Short mmCIF file of C-alpha atoms in Angstrom, two decimals:
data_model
loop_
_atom_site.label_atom_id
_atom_site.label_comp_id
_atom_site.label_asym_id
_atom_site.label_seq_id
_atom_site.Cartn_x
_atom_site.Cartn_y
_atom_site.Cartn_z
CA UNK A 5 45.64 -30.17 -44.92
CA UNK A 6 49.18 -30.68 -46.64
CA UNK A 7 48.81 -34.21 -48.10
CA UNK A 8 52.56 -34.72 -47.73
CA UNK A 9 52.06 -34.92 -44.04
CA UNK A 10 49.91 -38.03 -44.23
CA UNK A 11 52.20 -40.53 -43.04
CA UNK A 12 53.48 -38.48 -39.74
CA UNK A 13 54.25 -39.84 -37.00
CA UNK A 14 53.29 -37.93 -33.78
CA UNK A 15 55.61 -37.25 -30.68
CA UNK A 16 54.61 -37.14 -27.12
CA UNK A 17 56.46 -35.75 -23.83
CA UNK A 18 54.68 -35.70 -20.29
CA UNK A 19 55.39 -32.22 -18.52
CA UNK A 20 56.01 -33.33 -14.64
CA UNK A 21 54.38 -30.57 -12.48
CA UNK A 22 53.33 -31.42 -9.09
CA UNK A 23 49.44 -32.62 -8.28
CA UNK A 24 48.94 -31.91 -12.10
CA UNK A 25 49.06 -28.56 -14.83
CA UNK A 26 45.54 -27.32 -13.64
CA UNK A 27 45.92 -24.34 -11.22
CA UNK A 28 43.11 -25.97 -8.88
CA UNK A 29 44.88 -29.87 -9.03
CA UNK A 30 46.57 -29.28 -5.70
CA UNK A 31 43.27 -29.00 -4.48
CA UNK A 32 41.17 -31.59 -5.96
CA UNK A 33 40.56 -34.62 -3.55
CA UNK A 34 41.92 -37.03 -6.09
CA UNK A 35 45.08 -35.44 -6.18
CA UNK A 36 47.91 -35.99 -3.58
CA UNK A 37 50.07 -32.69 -3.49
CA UNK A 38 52.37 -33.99 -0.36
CA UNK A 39 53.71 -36.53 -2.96
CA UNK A 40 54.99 -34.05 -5.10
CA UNK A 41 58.79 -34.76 -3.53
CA UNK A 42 58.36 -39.10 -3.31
CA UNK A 43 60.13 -40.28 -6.18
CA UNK A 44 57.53 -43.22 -5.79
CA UNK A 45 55.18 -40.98 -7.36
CA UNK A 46 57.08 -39.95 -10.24
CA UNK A 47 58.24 -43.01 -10.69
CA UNK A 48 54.58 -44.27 -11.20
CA UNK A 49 54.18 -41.21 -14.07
CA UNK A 50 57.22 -42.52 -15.71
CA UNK A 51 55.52 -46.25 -15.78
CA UNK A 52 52.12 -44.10 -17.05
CA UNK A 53 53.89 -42.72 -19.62
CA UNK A 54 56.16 -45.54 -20.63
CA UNK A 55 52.94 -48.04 -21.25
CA UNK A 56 51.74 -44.86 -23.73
CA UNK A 57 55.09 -45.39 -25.27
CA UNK A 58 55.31 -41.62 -24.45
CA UNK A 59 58.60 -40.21 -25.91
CA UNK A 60 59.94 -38.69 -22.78
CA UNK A 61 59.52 -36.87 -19.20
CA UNK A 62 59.62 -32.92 -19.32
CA UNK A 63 61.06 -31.21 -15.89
CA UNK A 64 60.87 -27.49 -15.69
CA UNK A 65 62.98 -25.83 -13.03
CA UNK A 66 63.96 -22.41 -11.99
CA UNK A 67 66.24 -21.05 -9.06
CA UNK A 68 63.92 -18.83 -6.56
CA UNK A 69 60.28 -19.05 -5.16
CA UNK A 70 57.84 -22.05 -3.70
CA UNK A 71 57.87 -24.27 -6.32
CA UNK A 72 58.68 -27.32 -4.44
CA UNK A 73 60.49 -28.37 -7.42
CA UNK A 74 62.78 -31.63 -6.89
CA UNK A 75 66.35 -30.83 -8.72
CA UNK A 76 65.87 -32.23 -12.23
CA UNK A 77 69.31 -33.84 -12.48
CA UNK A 78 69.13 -35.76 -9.34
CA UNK A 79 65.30 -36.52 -10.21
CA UNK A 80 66.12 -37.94 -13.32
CA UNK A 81 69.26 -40.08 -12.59
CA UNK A 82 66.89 -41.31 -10.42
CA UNK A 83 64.19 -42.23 -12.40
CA UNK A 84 66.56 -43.70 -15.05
CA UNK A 85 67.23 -46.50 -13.26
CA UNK A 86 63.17 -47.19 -13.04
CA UNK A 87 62.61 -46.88 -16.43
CA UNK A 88 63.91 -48.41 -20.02
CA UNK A 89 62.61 -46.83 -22.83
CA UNK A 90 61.41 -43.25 -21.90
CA UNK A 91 63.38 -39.74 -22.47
CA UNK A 92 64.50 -37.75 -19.26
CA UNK A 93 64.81 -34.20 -20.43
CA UNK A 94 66.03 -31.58 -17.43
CA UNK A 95 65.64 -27.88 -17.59
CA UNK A 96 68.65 -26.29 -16.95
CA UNK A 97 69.40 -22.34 -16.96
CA UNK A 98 72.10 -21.01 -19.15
CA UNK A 99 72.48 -17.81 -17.04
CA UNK A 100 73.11 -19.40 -13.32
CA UNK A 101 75.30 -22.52 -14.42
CA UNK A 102 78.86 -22.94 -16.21
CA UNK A 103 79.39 -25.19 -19.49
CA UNK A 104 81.39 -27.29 -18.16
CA UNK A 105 79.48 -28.44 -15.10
CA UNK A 106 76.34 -28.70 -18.10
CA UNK A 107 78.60 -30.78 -20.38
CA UNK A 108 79.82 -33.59 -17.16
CA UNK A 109 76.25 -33.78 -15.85
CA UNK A 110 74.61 -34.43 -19.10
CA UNK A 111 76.77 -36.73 -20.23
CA UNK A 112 76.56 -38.50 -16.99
CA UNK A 113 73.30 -38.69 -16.93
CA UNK A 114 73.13 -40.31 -21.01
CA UNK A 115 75.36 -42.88 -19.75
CA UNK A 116 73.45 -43.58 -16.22
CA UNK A 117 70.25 -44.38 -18.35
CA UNK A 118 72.10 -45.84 -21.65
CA UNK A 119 71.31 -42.87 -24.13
CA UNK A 120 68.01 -41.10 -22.91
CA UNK A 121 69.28 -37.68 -21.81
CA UNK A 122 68.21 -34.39 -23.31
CA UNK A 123 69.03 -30.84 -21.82
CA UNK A 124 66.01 -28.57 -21.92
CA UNK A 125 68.14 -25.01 -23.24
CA UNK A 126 66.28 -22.06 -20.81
CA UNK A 127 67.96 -18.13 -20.31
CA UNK A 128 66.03 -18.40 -17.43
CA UNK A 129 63.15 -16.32 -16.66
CA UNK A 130 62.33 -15.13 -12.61
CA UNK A 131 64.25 -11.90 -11.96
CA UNK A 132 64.27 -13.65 -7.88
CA UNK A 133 67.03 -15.91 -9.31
CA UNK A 134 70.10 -13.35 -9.68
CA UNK A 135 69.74 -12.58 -5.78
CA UNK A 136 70.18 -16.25 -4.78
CA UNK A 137 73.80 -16.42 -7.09
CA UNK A 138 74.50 -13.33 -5.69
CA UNK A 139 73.58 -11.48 -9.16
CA UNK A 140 73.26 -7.90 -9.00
CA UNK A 141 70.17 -8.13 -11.21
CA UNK A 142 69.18 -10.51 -14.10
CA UNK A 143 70.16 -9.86 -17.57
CA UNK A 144 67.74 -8.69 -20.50
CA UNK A 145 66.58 -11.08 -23.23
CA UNK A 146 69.29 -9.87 -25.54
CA UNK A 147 72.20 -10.84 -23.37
CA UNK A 148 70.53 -13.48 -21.99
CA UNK A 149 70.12 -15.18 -25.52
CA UNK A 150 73.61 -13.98 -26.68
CA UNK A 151 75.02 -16.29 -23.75
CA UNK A 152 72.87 -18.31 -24.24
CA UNK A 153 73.74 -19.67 -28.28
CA UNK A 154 77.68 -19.20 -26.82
CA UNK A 155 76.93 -21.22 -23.77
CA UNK A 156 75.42 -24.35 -26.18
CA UNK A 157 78.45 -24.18 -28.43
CA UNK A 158 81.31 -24.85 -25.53
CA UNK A 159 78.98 -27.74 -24.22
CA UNK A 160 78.80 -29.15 -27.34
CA UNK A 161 82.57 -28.88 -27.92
CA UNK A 162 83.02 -30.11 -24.45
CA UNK A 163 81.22 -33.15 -25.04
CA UNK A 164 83.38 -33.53 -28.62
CA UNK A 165 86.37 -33.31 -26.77
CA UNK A 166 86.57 -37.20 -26.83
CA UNK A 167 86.88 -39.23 -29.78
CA UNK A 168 84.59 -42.32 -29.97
CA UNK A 169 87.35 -44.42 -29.49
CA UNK A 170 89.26 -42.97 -26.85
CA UNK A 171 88.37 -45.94 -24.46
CA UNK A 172 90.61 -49.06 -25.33
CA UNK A 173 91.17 -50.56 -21.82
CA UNK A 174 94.31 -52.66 -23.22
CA UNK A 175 95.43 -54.98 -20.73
CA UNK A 176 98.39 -55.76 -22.25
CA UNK A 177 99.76 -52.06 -22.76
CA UNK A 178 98.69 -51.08 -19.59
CA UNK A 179 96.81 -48.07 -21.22
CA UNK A 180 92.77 -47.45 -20.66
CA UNK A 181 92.31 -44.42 -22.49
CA UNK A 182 94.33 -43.38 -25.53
CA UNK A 183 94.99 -39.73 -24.51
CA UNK A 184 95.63 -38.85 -28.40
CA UNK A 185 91.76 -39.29 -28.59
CA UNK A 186 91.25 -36.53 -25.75
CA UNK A 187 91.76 -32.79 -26.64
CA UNK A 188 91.55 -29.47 -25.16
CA UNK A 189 89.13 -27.45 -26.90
CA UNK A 190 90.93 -23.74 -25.74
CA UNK A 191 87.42 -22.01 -26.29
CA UNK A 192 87.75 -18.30 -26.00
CA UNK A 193 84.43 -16.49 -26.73
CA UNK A 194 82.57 -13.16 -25.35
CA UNK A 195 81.21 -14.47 -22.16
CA UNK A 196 83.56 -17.99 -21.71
CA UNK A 197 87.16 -19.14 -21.75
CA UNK A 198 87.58 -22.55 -21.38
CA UNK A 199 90.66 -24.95 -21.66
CA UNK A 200 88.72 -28.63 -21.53
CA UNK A 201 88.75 -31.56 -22.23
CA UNK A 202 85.74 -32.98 -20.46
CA UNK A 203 86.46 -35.72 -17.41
CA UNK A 204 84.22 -38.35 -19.11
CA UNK A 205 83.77 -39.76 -22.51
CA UNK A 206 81.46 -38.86 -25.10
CA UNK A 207 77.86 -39.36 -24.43
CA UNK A 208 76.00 -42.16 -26.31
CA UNK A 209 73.80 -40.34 -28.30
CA UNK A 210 77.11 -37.85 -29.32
CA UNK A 211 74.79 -35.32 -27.75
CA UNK A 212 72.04 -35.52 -25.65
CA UNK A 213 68.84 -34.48 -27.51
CA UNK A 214 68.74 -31.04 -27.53
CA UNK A 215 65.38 -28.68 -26.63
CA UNK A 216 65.00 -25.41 -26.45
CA UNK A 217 61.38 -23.69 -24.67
CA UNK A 218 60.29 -20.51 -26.22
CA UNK A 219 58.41 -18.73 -28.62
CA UNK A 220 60.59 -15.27 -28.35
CA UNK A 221 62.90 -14.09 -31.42
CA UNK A 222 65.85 -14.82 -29.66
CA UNK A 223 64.78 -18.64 -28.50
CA UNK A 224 63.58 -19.24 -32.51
CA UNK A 225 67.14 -18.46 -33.17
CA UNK A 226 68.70 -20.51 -30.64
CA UNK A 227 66.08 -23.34 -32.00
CA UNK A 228 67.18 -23.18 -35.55
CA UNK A 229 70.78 -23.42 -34.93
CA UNK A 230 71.09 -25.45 -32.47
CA UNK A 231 68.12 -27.61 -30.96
CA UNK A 232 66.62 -30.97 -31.83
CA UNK A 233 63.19 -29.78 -30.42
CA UNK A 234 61.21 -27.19 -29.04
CA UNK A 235 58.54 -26.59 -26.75
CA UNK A 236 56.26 -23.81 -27.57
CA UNK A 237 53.11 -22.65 -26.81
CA UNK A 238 50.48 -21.14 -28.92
CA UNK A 239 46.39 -21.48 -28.80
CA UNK A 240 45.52 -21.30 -32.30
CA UNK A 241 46.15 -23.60 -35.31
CA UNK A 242 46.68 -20.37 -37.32
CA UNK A 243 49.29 -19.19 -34.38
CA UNK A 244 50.77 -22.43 -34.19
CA UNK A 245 51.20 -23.12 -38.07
CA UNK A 246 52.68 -19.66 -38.25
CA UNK A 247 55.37 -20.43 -35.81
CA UNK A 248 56.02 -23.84 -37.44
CA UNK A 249 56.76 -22.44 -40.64
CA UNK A 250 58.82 -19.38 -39.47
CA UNK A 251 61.30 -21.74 -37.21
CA UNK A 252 61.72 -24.59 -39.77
CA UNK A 253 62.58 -21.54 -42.48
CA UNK A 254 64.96 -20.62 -40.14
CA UNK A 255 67.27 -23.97 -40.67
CA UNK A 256 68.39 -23.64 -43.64
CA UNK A 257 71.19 -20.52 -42.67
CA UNK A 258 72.69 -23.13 -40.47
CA UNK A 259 72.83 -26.17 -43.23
CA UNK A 260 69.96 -27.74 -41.47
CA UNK A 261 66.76 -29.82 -42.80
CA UNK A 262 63.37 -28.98 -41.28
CA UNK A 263 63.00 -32.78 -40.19
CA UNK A 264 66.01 -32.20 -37.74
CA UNK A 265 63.95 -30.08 -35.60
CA UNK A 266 61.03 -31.14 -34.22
CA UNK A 267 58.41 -28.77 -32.71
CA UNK A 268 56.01 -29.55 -29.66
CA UNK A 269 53.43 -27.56 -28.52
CA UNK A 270 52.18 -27.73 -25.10
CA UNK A 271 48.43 -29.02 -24.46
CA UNK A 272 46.43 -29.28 -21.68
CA UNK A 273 43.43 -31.97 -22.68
CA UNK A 274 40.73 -33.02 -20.24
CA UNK A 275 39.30 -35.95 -21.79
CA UNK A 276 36.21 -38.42 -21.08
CA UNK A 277 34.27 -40.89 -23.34
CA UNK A 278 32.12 -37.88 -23.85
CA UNK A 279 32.32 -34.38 -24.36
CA UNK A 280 29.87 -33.42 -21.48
CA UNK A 281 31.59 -35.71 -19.10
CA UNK A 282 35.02 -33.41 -19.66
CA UNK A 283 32.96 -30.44 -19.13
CA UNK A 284 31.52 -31.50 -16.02
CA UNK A 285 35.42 -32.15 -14.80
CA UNK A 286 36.56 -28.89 -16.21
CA UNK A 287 33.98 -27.52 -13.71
CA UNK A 288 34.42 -29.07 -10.73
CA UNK A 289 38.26 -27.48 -11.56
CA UNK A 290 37.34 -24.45 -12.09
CA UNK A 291 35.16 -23.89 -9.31
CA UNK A 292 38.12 -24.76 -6.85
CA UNK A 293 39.85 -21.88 -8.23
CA UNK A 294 40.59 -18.80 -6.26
CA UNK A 295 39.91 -15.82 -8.84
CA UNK A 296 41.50 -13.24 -7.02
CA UNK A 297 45.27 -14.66 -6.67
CA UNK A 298 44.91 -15.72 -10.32
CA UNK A 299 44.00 -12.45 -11.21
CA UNK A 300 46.65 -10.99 -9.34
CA UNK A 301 49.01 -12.72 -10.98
CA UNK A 302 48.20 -11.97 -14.47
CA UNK A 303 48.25 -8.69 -13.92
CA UNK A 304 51.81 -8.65 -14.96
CA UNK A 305 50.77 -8.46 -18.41
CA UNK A 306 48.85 -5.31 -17.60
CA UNK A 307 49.59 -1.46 -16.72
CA UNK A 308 46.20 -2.08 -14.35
CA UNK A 309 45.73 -4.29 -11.59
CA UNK A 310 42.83 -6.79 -12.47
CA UNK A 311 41.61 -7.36 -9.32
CA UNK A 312 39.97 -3.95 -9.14
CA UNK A 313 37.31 -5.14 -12.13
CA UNK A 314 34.07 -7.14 -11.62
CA UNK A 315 35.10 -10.80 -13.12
CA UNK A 316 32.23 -10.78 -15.44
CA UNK A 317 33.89 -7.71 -16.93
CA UNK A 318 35.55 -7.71 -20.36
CA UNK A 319 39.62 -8.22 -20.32
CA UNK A 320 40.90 -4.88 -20.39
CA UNK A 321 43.00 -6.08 -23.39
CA UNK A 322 43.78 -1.99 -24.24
CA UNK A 323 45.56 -2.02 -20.96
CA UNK A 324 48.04 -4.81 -21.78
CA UNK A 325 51.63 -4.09 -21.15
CA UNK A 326 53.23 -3.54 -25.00
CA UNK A 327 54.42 -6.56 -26.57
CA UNK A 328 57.87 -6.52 -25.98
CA UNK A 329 58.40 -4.28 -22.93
CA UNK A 330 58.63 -7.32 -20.49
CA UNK A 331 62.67 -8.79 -20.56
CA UNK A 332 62.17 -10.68 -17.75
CA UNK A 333 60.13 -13.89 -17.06
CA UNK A 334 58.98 -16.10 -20.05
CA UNK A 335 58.82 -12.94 -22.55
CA UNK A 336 56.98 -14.70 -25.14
CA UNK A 337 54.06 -16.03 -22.99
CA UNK A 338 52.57 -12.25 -22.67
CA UNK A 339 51.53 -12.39 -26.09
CA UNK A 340 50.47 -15.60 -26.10
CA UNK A 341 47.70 -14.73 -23.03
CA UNK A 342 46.96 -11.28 -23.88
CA UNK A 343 46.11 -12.22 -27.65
CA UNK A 344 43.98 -15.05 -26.22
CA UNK A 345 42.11 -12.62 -24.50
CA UNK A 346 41.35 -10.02 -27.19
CA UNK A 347 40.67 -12.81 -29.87
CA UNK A 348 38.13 -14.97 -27.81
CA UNK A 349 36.61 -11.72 -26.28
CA UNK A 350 36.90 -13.51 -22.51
CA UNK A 351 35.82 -11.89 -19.65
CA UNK A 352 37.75 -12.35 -16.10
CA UNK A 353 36.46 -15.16 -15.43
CA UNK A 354 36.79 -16.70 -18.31
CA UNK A 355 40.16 -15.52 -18.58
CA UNK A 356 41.13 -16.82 -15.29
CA UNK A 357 39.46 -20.27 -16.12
CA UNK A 358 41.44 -20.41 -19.62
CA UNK A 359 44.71 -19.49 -17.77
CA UNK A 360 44.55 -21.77 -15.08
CA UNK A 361 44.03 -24.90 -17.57
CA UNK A 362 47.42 -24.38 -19.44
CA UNK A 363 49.07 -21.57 -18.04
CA UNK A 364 49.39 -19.75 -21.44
CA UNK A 365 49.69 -23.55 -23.80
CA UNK A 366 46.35 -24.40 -25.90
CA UNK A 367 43.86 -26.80 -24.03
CA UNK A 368 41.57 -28.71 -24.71
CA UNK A 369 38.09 -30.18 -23.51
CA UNK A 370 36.34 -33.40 -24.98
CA UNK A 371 35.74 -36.58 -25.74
CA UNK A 372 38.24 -39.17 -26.57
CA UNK A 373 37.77 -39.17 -30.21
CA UNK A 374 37.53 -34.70 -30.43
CA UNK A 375 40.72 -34.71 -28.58
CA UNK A 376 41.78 -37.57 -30.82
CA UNK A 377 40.65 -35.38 -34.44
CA UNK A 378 42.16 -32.23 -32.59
CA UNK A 379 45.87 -33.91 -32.49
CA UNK A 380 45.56 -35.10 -36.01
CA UNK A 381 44.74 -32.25 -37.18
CA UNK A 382 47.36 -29.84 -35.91
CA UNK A 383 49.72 -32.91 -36.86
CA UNK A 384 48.46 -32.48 -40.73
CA UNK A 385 48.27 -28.85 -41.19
CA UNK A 386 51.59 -28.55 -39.97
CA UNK A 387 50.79 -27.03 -36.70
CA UNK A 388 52.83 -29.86 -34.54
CA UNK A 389 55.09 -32.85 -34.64
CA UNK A 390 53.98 -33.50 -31.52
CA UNK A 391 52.79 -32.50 -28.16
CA UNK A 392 54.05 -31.38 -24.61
CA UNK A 393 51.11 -33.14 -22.66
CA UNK A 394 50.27 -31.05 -19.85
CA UNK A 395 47.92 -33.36 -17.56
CA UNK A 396 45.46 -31.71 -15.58
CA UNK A 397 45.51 -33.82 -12.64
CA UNK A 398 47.45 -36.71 -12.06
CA UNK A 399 47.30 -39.55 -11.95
CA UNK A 400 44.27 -39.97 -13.44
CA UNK A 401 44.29 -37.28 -15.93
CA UNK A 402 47.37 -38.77 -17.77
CA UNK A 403 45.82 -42.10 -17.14
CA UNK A 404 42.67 -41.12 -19.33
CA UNK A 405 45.01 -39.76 -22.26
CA UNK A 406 47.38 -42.91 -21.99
CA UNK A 407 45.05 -45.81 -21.90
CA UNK A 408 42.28 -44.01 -24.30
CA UNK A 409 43.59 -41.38 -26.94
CA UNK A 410 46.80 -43.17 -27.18
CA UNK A 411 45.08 -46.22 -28.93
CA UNK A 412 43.00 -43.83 -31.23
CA UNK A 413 45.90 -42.51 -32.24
CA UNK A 414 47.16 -45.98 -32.68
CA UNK A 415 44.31 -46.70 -34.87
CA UNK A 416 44.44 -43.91 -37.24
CA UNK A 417 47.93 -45.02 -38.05
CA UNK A 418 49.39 -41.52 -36.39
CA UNK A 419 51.26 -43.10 -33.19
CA UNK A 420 53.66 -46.19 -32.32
CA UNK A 421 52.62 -49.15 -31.05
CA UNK A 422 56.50 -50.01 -30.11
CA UNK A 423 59.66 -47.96 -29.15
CA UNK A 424 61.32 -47.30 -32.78
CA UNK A 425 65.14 -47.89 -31.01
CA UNK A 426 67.12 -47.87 -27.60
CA UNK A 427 67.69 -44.23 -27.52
CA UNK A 428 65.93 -40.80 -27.11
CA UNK A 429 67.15 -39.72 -30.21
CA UNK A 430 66.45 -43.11 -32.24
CA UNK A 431 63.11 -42.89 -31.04
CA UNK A 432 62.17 -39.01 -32.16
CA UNK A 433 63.82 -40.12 -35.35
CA UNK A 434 67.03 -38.12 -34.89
CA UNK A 435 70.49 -38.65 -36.34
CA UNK A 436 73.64 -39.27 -34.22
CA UNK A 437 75.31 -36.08 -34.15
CA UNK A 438 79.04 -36.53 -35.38
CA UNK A 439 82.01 -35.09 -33.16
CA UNK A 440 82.34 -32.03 -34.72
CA UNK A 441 86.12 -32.11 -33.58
CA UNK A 442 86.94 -35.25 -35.77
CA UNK A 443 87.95 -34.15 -39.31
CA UNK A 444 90.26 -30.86 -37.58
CA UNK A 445 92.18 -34.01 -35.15
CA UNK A 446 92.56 -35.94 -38.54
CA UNK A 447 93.78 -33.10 -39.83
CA UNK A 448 96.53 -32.44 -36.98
CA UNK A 449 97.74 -36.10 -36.71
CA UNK A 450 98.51 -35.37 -40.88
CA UNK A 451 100.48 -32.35 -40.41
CA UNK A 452 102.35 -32.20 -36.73
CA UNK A 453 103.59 -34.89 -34.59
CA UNK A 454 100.66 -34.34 -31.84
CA UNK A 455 101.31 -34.37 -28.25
CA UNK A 456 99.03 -36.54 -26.30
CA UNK A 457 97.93 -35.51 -22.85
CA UNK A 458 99.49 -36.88 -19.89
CA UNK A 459 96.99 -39.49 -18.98
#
């Protein structure tokens, strides 16, 4: 373990999915699956994770399908005013929005909950999505990323376009906002031309904190230059140590430190007092599973159709689709699966069992104090800042992780036991960014008589 890392400080998200992250949770008779659109129930995670001290909600999102998804923006506005200390972070699709509708809702929602915004940076990833924007087909991962990185840089100049000060609200003068302190920004890039300025202030934490999912070339780019976190998924240490050190390598070509980017792996734990008392519970999941439609849809990773083999039957891992060949959905997750497979030697069923626990993140089944030495582990051998938790039933799954791992953690000196600040970032240890317009208005005012705009 790398002894430097011994006074770390782990970071925690809760991933909101439905009944829970296990493929079965829908069905369990604990869970309650027509709750999945009451904002009563979500509002009782947020509580969950807020007496963990948890650093934030996680909402995925996409544009097509059954997912019953609530839309994370209204969600979380929502939730903001439920909650006080915990992070709201929305997942929002650089290919079927427009900066400048990103830039007003984000900040919107940092000042509805006083500073605990962050924008979850996706390409997207369902090839369904282009036909409901009218799309004539969805982009490849190059493009997508290449709009993607120019996409984040108009937000964030959107977002500058307001000097901290703009807001003065002098009686006396008559004037609210000095309109000196609010620019255009006259972006002109490959894929956007915009004129700006932005139709409210500055956000409080400058930017929202910024996360990027991924594990893909293109999204370890987009991570190093521009996001505060990201959420990954690998099953190994070994996996998961590699991919820590090639992203925080990657900051330094953008004049970045590796402790401005912190990176969170998803996990799925089932967790009792005992290790045979998880296993019992990852039974009873698994047996509620229906093989067939699981198999059917990982087949996608294959040139075969898996249904056709006995589930007791090796993965055909020599039939996997070649890395790289997929440019649609979450590319990186194929590997991710598919190496699973071949390394661990699974059969079908297996396979199916291991998918349906984290869809493609690392979980993990044992006692309190395993899953406890697991964390810390990953935490020192610089595997993880943190975690994505990915509960496999709620509410009781999260429940179990909250009210027993969390004070192991506690205990070992590796977790809070009190919100560090007021704000997302203050609380994941992250700087105020400064406007990056500032010194180039400075440098204006010196050298022309600037023109304010008409207020």
């Amino acid at each position: 373990m790398n002894d430097s890392r011994k006074g770390i400080q782990a970071h925690f998200n809760v991933f909101l999915r439905g009944a829970g992250h296990h493929a079965a949770a829908w069905k369990h008779p604990a869970s309650i699956p027509q709750e999945d659109l009451d904002l009563g129930y979500y509002a009782n995670i947020a509580r969950i994770a807020e007496r963990g001290l948890f650093d934030a909600l996680f909402t995925a999102d996409n544009y097509s399908g059954l997912g019953r998804r609530l839309e994370p923006y209204t969600l979380l506005s929502a939730l903001a005013g439920l909650t006080k200390h915990v992070g709201l972070i929305a997942t929002v699709s650089t290919t079927y929005n427009d900066p400048y509708h990103v830039a007003r809702k984000f900040a919107s929602l940092d000042h509805i909950s006083k500073g605990r915004a962050a924008w979850n940076i996706v390409t997207g990833h369902s090839a369904s999505d282009a036909a409901n924007f009218g799309r004539p087909d969805h982009p490849d991962v190059r493009q997508r990323y290449a709009r993607g990185r120019e996409f984040v840089k108009v937000t964030k100049q959107l977002w500058d376009s307001w000097e901290e000060d703009a807001l003065v609200y002098d009686r006396e003068s008559g004037t609210a906002v000095d309109t000196g302190k609010v620019q255009e920004i006259g972006f002109k890039g490959e894929y956007y031309s915009i004129q700006g300025p932005l139709n409210i202030p500055r956000p409080p934490q400058g930017y929202p904190v910024l996360v990027q999912a991924g594990s893909s070339e293109g999204g370890r780019e987009l991570a190093a230059e521009s996001a505060d976190v990201i959420f990954t998924a690998q099953q190994t240490l070994g996996a998961a140590q590699e991919f820590y050190a090639d992203v925080k390598s990657r900051l330094s070509r953008y004049g970045r430190m590796p402790d401005q980017l912190l990176i969170m792996p998803g996990l799925s734990p089932i967790v009792a007092d005992t290790e045979a008392e998880a296993r019992d519970i990852e039974d009873e999941f698994n047996a509620l599973l229906d093989p067939k439609a699981a198999l059917r849809r990982l087949s996608g990773y294959f040139t075969v159709d898996l249904t056709e083999y006995p589930l007791d039957a090796p993965v055909p891992v020599d039939k996997a689709k070649p890395y790289g060949s997929i440019t649609t959905g979450i590319t990186s997750r194929q590997e991710v699966v598919v190496d699973a497979a071949r390394r661990d030697r699974m059969t079908l069923r297996q396979f199916v069992a291991r998918s349906a626990a984290g869809h493609g993140h690392v979980s993990f089944t044992g006692s309190v104090l395993q899953t406890a030495d697991f964390i810390e582990k990953w935490l020192r051998s610089d595997g993880a800042d943190g975690f994505n938790i990915l509960p496999h039933i709620y509410y009781s799954g999260f429940e179990t992780f909250v009210d027993k791992v969390i004070p192991e953690l506690q205990n070992r000196g590796l977790f809070r036991t009190a919100y560090e600040g007021r704000t997302l970032r203050e609380n994941l240890g992250l700087a105020r960014p400064d406007n990056g317009h500032k010194a180039a208005w400075a440098l204006r005012r010196q050298t022309e008589n600037l023109q304010p705009l008409q207020a």
